Amino acid sequence: MDVLESLVGLQRELERRLNEQAATPEEARRANTKLREEMRQRNNYFPSLEEEASSLLKAIGQTEGPLSTHQITDIASHLGFTLHNVSDLPHSTRSVTDLKNKRIYLTQSSRSEFSTRSVLLQAFGHQVLGHQTPKDYAEFLRQRVSTNYFAAALMMPEKATVDFLQRAKEAREIAVEDIRDAFAVSYETAAHRFTNLATEHLGIPVHFQKVHESGIIHKAYENDGVNFPQDHIGAIEGQSVCRYWTSREVFNVPDQFSAFNQYTDTIAGTFWCTARTERSTSGRFSLSIGVPYVHVKWFRGRDTTERSTSTCPDPSCCRRPPHDLQQEWAGQAWPSARAQTHLLAAMPQGAFPGVDETEVYAFLHHHAQIK
């Protein structure tokens, strides 16, 4: 009997460990929620990452202006790496770092969705920040966020960016597109960087969203009290945002070249938001930055006459069909929903989720033979 009980105990422990190792979507959402809470508590500002980026820029003599290709090459040399553009980069990767031979491989494809500069700076970040192979998804996510932050701090150095923003605040002309243009980065990168510095240096609480044209939130951050939709564990990503928020309304605007600005009255207060749309292989996304009404005086676009009201999460706001449509079609429609397989499947296994390690190792072995 003792032997049987021991075997049953071992079996249960084995099942427990296997369950722990299977990174489910819920585990990923929990890790993301925990990390976002830490970011909120810090106002999305991480001094240690700013210092690392500043030290590296000083080492190559970079003081102001956008980071040039030549300066990025200088960073690689300073860190002891050589850069290699290849046409056969493993399809599941954005870059591959050969730690043995001190090489960083990047794709030559012009169709890459990722800025080569940003991807390369993130690869530098893993080395400068001393990252080790992640033990779980939470650590993988934390490393990804840290390297993204580090890369942004290299492209938009703290001092230069804060000086730029303070001048814009004094002129009451803060605009994300101006940050984008001044530092030659994407709108999304500029928006993320603004959230790093807005509260710490300008005293402005803020929120950010990246929303798919279907209404699903892909990325979000807030420290201004805006009422993002959440699931039972507090996760925001994957939730559907209110139809009347700026991040949804922008898809209906004919002028897709200019920023769309709107005031929205919500149950958490009135917010002003500015948004743009961008297209990718996954469809169109909106990128929006918002602030409480009291802080809109510092922003360009505050004179907008666009205004909406949102009572979400009240279902009568935008979840239920209008009464006339409900009366006509209730019980007469049977839609077939697309299977959201990502909600059912486990997260990709391995130390680096989504990466085919066999393919990566074979790639490195092949290129190591090429001198």
PDB file of C-alpha atoms in Angstrom, residues 158-175 179 197-198 201-203 298:
ATOM      1  CA  GLU A 158      16.295  60.415 -22.311  1.00  0.00           C
ATOM      2  CA  LYS A 159      17.861  63.871 -22.074  1.00  0.00           C
ATOM      3  CA  ALA A 160      17.320  64.816 -25.709  1.00  0.00           C
ATOM      4  CA  THR A 161      13.754  63.508 -25.727  1.00  0.00           C
ATOM      5  CA  VAL A 162      12.807  65.154 -22.435  1.00  0.00           C
ATOM      6  CA  ASP A 163      14.248  68.477 -23.625  1.00  0.00           C
ATOM      7  CA  PHE A 164      12.200  68.117 -26.810  1.00  0.00           C
ATOM      8  CA  LEU A 165       9.022  67.301 -24.865  1.00  0.00           C
ATOM      9  CA  GLN A 166       9.474  70.105 -22.349  1.00  0.00           C
ATOM     10  CA  ARG A 167       9.784  72.633 -25.164  1.00  0.00           C
ATOM     11  CA  ALA A 168       6.636  71.194 -26.731  1.00  0.00           C
ATOM     12  CA  LYS A 169       4.821  71.387 -23.388  1.00  0.00           C
ATOM     13  CA  GLU A 170       5.812  75.023 -22.923  1.00  0.00           C
ATOM     14  CA  ALA A 171       4.420  75.731 -26.381  1.00  0.00           C
ATOM     15  CA  ARG A 172       1.321  73.598 -25.620  1.00  0.00           C
ATOM     16  CA  GLU A 173       2.112  71.618 -28.760  1.00  0.00           C
ATOM     17  CA  ILE A 174       2.889  68.057 -27.600  1.00  0.00           C
ATOM     18  CA  ALA A 175       2.285  65.640 -30.490  1.00  0.00           C
ATOM     19  CA  ILE A 179       8.566  62.834 -31.644  1.00  0.00           C
ATOM     20  CA  LEU A 197       8.766  59.867 -19.993  1.00  0.00           C
ATOM     21  CA  ALA A 198       5.419  61.693 -19.788  1.00  0.00           C
ATOM     22  CA  HIS A 201       9.359  64.205 -16.434  1.00  0.00           C
ATOM     23  CA  LEU A 202       6.237  66.118 -17.483  1.00  0.00           C
ATOM     24  CA  GLY A 203       3.837  65.154 -14.706  1.00  0.00           C
ATOM     25  CA  TRP A 298      -0.535  70.690 -23.287  1.00  0.00           C
TER      26      TRP A 298
END
